[in-house]
Coordinates of C-alpha atoms and ligand atoms in Angstrom, one line a residue:
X1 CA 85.2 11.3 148.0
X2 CA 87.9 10.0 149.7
X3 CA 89.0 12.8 152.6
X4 CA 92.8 14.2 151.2
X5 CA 93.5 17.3 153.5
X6 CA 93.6 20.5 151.5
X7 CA 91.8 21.1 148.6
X8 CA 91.7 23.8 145.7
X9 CA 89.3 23.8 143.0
X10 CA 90.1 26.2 139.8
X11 CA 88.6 27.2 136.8
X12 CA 90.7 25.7 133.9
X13 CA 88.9 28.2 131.0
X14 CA 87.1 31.4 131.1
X15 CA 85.1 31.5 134.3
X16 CA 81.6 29.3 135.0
X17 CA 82.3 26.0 134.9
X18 CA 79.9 25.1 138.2
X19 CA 83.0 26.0 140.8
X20 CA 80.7 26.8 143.1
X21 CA 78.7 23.3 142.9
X22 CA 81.8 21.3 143.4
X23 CA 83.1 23.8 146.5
X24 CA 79.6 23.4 148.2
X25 CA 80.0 19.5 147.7
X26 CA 83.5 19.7 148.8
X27 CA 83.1 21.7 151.7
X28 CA 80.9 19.0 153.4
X29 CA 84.5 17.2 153.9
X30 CA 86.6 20.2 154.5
X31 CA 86.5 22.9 157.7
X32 CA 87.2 26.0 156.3
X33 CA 86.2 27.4 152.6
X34 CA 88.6 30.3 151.2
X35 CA 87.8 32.4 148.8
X36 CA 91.0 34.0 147.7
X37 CA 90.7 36.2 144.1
X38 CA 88.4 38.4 142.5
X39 CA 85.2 40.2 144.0
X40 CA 81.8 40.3 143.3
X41 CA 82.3 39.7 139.4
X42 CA 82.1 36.2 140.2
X43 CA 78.5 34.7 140.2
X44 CA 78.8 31.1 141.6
X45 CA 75.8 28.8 141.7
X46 CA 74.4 26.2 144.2
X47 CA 71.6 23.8 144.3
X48 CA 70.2 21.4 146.6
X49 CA 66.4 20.7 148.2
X50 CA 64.6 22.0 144.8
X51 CA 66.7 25.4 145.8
X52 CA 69.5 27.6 143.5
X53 CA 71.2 30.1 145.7
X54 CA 73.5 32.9 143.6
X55 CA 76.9 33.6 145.3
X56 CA 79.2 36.2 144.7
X57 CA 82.2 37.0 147.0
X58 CA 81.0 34.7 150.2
X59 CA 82.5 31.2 149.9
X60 CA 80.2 28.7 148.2
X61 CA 80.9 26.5 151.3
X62 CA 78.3 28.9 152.9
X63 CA 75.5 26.3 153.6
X64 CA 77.6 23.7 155.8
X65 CA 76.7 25.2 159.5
X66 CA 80.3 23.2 160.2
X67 CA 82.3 25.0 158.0
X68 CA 84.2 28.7 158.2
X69 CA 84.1 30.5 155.4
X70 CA 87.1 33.2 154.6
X71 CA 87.1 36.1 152.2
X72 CA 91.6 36.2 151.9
X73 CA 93.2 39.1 151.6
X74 CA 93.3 38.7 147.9
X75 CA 89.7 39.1 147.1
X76 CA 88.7 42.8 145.9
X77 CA 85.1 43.7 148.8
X78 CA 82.4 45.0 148.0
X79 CA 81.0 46.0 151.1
X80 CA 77.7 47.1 149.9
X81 CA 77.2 43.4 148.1
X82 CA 79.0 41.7 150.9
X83 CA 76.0 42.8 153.3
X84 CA 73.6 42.3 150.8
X85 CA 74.6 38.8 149.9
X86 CA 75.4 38.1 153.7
X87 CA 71.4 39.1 154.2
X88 CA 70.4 37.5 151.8
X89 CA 71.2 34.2 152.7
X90 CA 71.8 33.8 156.4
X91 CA 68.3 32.5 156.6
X92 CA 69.9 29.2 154.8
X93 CA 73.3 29.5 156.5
X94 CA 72.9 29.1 160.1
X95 CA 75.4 31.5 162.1
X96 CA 76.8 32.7 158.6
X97 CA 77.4 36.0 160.6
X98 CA 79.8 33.8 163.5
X99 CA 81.8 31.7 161.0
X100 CA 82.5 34.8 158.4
X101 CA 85.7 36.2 158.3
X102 CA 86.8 38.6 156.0
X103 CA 91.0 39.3 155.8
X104 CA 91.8 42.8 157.0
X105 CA 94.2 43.1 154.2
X106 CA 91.2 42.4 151.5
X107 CA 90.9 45.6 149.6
X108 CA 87.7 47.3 148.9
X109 CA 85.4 48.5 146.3
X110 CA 83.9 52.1 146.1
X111 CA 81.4 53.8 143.9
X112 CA 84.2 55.7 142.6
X113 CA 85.4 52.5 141.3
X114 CA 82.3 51.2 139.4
X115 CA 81.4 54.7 138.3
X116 CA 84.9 55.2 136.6
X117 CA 84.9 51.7 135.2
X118 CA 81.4 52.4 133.7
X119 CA 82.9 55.8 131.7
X120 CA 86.1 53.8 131.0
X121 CA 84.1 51.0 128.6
X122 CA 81.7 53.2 127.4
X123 CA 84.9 55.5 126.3
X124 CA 86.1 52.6 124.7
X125 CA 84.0 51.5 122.9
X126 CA 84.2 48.7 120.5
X127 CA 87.7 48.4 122.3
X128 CA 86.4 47.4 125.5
X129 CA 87.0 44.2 127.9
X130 CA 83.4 43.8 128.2
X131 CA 83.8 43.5 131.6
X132 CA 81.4 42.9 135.0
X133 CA 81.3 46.5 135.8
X134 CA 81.7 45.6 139.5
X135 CA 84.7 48.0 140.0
X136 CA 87.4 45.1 139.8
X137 CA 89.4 46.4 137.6
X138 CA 89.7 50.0 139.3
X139 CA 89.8 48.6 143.0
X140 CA 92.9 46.1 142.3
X141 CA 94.5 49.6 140.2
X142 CA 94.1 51.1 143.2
X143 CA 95.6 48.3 145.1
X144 CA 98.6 48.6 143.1
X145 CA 98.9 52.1 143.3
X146 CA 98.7 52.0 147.0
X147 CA 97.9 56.0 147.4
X148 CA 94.0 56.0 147.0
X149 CA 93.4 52.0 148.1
X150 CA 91.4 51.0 151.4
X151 CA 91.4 47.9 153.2
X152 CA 88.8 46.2 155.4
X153 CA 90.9 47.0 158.2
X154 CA 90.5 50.3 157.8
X155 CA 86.8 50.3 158.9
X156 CA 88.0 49.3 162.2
X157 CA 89.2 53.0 162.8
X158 CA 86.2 55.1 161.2
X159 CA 87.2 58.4 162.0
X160 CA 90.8 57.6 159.9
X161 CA 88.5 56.0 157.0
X162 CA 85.9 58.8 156.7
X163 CA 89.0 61.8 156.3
X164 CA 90.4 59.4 153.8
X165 CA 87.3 59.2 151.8
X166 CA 87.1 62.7 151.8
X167 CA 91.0 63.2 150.3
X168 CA 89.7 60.3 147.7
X169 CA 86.8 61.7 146.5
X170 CA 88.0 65.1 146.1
X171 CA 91.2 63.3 144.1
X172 CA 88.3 61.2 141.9
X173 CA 86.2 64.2 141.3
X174 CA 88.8 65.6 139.2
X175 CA 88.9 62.9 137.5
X176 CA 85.0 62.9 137.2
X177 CA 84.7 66.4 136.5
X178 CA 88.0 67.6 134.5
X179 CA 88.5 64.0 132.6
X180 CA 84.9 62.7 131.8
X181 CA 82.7 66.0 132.1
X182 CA 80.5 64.6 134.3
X183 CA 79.3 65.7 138.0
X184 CA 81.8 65.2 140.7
X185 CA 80.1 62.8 143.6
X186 CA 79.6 63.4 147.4
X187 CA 82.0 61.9 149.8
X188 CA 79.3 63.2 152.4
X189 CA 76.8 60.9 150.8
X190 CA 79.2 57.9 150.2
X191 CA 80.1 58.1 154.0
X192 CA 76.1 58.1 155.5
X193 CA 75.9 54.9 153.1
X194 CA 79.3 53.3 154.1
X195 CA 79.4 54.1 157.6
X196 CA 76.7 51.3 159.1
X197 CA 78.0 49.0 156.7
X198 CA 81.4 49.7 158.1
X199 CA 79.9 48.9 160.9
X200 CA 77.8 45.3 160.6
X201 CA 81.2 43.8 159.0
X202 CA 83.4 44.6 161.7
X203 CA 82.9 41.8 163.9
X204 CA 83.7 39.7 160.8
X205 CA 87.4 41.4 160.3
X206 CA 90.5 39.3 161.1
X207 CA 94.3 38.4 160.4
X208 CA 92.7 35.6 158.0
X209 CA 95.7 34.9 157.1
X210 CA 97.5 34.1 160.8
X211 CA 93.7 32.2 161.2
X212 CA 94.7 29.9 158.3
X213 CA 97.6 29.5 159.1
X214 CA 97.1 28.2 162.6
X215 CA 94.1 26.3 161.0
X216 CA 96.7 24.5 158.5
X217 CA 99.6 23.6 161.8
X218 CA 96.6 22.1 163.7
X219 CA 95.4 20.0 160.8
X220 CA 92.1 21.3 159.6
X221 CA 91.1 21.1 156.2
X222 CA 91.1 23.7 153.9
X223 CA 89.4 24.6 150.8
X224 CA 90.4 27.0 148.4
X225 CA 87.9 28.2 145.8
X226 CA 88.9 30.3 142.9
X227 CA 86.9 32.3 141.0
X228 CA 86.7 33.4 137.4
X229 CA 89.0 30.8 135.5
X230 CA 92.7 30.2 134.6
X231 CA 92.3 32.0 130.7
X232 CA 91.0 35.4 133.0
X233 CA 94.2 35.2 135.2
X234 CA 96.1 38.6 134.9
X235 CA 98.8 37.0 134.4
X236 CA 98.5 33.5 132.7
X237 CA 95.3 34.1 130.9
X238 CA 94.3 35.6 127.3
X239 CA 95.2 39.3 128.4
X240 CA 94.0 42.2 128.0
X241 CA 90.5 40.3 127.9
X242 CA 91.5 39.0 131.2
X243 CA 90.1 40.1 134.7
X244 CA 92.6 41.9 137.7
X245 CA 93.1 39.2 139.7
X246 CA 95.2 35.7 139.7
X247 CA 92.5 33.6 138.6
X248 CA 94.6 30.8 138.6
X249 CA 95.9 28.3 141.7
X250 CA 98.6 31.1 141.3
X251 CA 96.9 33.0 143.3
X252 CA 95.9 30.7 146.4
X253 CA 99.0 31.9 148.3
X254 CA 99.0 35.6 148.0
X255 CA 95.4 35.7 148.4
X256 CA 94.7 33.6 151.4
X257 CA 98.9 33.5 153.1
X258 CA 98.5 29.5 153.0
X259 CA 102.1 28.9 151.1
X260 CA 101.1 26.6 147.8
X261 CA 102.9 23.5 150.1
X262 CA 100.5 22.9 152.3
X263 CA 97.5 22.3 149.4
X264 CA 96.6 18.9 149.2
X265 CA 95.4 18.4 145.6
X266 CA 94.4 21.1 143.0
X267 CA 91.4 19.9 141.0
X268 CA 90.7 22.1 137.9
X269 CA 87.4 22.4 136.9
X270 CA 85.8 22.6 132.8
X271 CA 82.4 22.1 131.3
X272 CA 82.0 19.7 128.5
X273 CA 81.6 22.5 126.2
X274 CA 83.8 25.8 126.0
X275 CA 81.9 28.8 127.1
X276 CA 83.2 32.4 127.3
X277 CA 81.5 36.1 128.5
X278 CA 82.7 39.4 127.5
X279 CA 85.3 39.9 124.9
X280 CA 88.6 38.4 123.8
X281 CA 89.6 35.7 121.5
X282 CA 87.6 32.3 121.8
X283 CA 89.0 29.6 118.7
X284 CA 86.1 27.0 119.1
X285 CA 83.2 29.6 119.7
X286 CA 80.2 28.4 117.4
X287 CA 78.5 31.5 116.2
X288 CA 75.7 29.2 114.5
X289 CA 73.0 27.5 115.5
X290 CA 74.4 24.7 117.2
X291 CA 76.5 27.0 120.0
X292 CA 72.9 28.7 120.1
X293 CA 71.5 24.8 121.1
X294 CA 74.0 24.8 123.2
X295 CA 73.5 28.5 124.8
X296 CA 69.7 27.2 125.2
X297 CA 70.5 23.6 126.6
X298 CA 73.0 25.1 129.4
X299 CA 71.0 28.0 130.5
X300 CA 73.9 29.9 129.4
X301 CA 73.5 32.9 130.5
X302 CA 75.5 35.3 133.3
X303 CA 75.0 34.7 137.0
X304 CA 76.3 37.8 137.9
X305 CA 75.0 40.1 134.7
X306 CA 72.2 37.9 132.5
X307 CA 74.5 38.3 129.3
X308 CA 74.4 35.6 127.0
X309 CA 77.6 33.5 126.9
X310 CA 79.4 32.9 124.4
X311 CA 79.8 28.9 124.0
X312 CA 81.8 26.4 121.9
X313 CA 83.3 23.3 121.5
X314 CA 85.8 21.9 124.1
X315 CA 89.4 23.3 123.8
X316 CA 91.0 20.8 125.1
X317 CA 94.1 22.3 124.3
X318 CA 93.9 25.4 126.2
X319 CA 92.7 23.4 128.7
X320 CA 95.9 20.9 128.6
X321 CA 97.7 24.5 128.9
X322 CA 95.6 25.5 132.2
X323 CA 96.1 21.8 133.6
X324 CA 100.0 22.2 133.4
X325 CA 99.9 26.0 135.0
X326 CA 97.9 24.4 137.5
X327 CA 99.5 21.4 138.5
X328 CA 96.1 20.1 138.5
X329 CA 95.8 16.3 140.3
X330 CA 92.7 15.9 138.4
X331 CA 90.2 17.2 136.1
X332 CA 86.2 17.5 137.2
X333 CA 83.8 17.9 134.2
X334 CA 80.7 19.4 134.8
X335 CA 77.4 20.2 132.6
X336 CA 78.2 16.7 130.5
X337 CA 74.2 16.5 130.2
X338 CA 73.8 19.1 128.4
X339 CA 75.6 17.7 125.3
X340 CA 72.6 15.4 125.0
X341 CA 70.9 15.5 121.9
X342 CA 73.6 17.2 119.1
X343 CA 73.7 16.5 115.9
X344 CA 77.4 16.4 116.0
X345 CA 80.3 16.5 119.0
X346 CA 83.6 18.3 118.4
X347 CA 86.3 18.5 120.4
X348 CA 89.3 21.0 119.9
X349 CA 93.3 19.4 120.3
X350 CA 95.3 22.0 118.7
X351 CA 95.3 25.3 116.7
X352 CA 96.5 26.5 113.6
X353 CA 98.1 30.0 113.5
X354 CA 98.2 31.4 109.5
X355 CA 97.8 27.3 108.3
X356 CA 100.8 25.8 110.4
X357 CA 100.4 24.1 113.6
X358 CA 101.1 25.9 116.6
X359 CA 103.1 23.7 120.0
X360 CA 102.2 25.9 122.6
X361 CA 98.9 28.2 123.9
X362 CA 99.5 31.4 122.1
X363 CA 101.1 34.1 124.7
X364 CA 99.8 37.0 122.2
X365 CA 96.4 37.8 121.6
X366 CA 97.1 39.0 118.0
X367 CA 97.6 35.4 117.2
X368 CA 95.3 33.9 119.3
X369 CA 93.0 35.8 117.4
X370 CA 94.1 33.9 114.5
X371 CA 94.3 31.0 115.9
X372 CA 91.8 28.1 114.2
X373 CA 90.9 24.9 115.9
X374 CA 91.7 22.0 115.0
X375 CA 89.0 19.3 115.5
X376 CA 88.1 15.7 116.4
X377 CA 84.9 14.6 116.1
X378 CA 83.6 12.2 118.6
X379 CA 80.1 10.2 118.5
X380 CA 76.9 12.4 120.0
X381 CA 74.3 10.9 122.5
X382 CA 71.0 11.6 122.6
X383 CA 70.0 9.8 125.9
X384 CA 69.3 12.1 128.9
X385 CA 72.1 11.6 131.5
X386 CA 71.0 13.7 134.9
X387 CA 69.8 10.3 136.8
X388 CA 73.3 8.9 136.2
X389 CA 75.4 8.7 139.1
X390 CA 78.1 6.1 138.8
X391 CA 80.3 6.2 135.3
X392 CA 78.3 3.0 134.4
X393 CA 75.3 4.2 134.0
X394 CA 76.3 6.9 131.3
X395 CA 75.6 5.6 127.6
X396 CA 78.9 4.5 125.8
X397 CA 79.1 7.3 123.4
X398 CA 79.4 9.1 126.3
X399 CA 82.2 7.9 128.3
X400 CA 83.9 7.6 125.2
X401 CA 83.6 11.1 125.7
X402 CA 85.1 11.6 129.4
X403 CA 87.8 9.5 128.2
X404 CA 88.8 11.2 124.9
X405 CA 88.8 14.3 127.1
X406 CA 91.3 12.5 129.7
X407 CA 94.0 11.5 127.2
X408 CA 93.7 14.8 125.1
X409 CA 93.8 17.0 129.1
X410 CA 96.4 15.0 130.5
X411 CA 94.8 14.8 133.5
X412 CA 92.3 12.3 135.3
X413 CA 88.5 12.8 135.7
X414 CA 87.7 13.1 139.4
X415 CA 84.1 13.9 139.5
X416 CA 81.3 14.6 137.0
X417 CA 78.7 16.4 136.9
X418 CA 75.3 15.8 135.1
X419 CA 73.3 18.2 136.8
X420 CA 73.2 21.1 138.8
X421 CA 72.1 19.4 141.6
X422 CA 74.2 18.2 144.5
X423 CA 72.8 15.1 144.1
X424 CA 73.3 14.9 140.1
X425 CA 77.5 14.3 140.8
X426 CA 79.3 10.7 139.5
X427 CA 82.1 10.7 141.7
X428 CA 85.0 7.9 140.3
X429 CA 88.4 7.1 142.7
Ligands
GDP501 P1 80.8 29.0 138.5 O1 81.0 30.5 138.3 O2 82.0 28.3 138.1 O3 80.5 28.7 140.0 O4 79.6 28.6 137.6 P2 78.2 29.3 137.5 O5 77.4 29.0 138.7 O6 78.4 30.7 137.0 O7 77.6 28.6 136.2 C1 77.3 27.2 136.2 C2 75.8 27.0 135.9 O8 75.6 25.6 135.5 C3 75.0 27.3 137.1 O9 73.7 27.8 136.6 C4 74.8 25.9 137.7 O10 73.6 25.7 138.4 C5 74.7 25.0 136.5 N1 75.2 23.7 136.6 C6 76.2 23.2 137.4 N2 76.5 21.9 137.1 C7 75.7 21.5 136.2 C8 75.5 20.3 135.4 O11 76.2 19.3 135.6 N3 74.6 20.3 134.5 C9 73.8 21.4 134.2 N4 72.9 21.3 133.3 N5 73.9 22.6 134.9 C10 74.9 22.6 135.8
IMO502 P1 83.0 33.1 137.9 O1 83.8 33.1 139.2 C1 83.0 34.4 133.8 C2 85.0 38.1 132.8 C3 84.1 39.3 132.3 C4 85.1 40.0 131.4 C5 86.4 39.8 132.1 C6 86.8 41.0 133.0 O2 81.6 33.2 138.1 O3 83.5 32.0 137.0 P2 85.9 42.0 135.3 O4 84.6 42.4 135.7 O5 86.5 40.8 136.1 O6 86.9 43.1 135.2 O7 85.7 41.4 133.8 O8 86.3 38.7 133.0 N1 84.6 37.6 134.1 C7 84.0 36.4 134.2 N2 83.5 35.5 133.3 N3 82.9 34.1 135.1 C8 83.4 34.9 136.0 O9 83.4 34.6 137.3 C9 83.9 36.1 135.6 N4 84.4 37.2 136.3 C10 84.9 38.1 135.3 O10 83.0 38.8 131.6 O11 85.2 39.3 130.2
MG503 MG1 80.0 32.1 137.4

């Protein structure tokens, strides 16, 4: 790939299209990776030398000794999983602990939060998002509602953070206790846990933001990774079934401080199938056995939780939707050999709402929910395509395929991907 200064790469659907695969690739040509939304309800995926590492809130550009990897002030911490994840891989990522900085201003996530999350969906029942339970939601609540919220900074004055927990926990153990009937928890105990992890991530706290932006003046190259996908966005995505964060390239400048100018080229990122976890409305989700063929061929199953995806055909038109939010350069398709082999091949180019054609993505669920796919069928392949890696060397049928998926997106095809290998990657110019 041709080098292009500042680079984001976003999710165009509903979280898991191999972001993480094309950031680690990507990161070989860039300085710094930024991760800049969401927490640890991401699970982001790399592969190279027969190895798959699991990533969750440290930047997939993790494994390039060269490159600096910064958790913005947008991303919701875990500190717990932040050492834990830090741990686990610095055996791979030489000096991980030296080129690690987390943003001061990156609020955090307690066990208040998952614990209250937890007793929130089971309360709601067959209501409920269906979410991670990795505190998101409660930690960006608390973010908003600025009187119980803690930032990274804060561990950087301990004797300030521990009287804080205190006032917290005794606030949230109403809540536990008077609310939800259940036991009211220790800020004692939290504290003993909190304290030395407090303590291993200091050295790692900074102005990220004044970092980046003295890293973009001097001309080093940044990459932006976003997690979940544009349908989760708070904001632009299929709310309520949505996660807390701007999933979106929306979210690149308040969650790093790099102003939306200075990115290079945003290239949004969808599988060559439509796959969703969780609930929420999902038009070209096959509940047969093809989307189970599908489920099977993919490995489609939850990096961060093991639930099954849901999976479908390609909605090319919400996709078209998330190119245009995005101002996407360019498109990158990834798990294309895993259509392989299908009886049939669908994609999606517009919905019908109540038997009339609708123009635009549906703002409201209600009719989303009603919403009914309208599909174009395209001609399957049954050749294997993970040693393919110029466009050449894919069968016809299949880029036939990439093409379709072009004109119907709006958008060029940068890169595909037929494997989750590094190496398994068809780059085109
Ligand atoms: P992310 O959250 O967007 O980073 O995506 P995930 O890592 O959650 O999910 C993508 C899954 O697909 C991971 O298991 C990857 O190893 C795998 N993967 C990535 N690219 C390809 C590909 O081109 N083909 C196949 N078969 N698997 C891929
Ligand atoms: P990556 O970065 C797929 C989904 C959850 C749920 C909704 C809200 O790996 O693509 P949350 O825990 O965020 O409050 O859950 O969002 N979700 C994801 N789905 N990939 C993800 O991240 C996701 N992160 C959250 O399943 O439907
Ligand atoms: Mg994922």
């Amino acid at each position: 790939m041709k080098k292009k200064g500042n680079t984001c790469i976003v999710g165009l659907t509903w979280g898991d299209e191999a972001k993480g695969k094309i950031v680690d690739i990507l990161a070989a040509e860039h300085d710094i990776v930024v991760r800049y939304n969401g927490g640890n309800n991401a699970g982001h995926t790399v592969a190279f030398e027969g190895e798959t590492y699991k990533l969750h809130v440290v930047p997939s550009g993790l494994f390039h000794a060269n490159a600096t990897c910064v958790i913005g002030g947008g991303v919701v911490v875990d500190p717990k999983a932040l050492v834990d994840e830090i741990v686990r891989h610095e055996g791979k990522a030489a000096g991980l602990r030296q080129r690690l900085l987390v943003s001061s201003r990156a609020h955090t996530i307690w066990p208040w939060h998952t614990r209250l999350e937890a007793l929130s969906e089971k309360h709601q029942g067959k209501g409920k998002i269906g979410t991670t339970l990795r505190g998101i939601g409660p930690a960006y609540a608390d973010k908003a509602n600025r009187v119980h919220a803690i930032r990274m900074g804060e561990f950087l004055a301990p004797e300030h953070l521990r009287a804080k927990i205190e006032r917290i926990v005794e606030n949230r153990n109403l809540v536990f206790t008077k609310v939800f009937g259940e036991e009211p928890m220790s800020a004692a105990a939290v504290w003993a846990e909190y304290e030395p992890l407090g303590k291993t991530l200091a050295p790692m706290i900074a102005d990220t933001t004044a970092y980046l932006l003295r890293a973009a003046a001097e001309g080093k190259r940044i990459l932006f990774e976003g997690a979940q996908g544009t349908l989760l966005d708070i904001d632009h995505g299929t709310y309520p079934y949505v996660t807390s964060s701007s999933a979106s390239a929306a979210g690149i400048w308040p969650g790093s401080g790099v102003p939306s100018r200075a990115i290079g080229q945003i290239l949004g990122v969808v599988k060559a199938y439509t796959t969703r976890v969780g609930e929420g409305p999902f038009p070209t989700e096959l509940r047969n056995a093809l989307g189970d063929q599908i489920r099977e061929q993919g490995h489609e199953y939850g990096t961060t939780t093991g639930r099954p995806r849901r999976c479908g055909w390609l909605d090319t038109f919400a996709i078209r939707y998330a190119a245009r939010l995005n101002a996407v350069d360019g498109i990158v398709i990834t798990l294309l050999d895993v259509l392989s082999g299908l009886a049939e091949l669908k994609i999606c180019t517009g919905y019908t709402v109540d038997g009339r054609p609708v123009a635009e993505f549906p703002d409201d669920p209600t009719v989303l929910e009603r919403a009914r796919p309208v599909l174009e069928t395209l001609e399957p392949w049954s050749e294997k395509l993970t040693a393919a890696r110029q466009l050449k060397d894919l069968p016809r049928a299949a880029r036939a395929y990439v093409k379709r998926v072009e004109e119907a997106v709006g958008a060029p095809v940068r890169i595909i991907s037929v494997g989750p290998d590094r190496e398994q990657t068809i780059f085109r110019r």
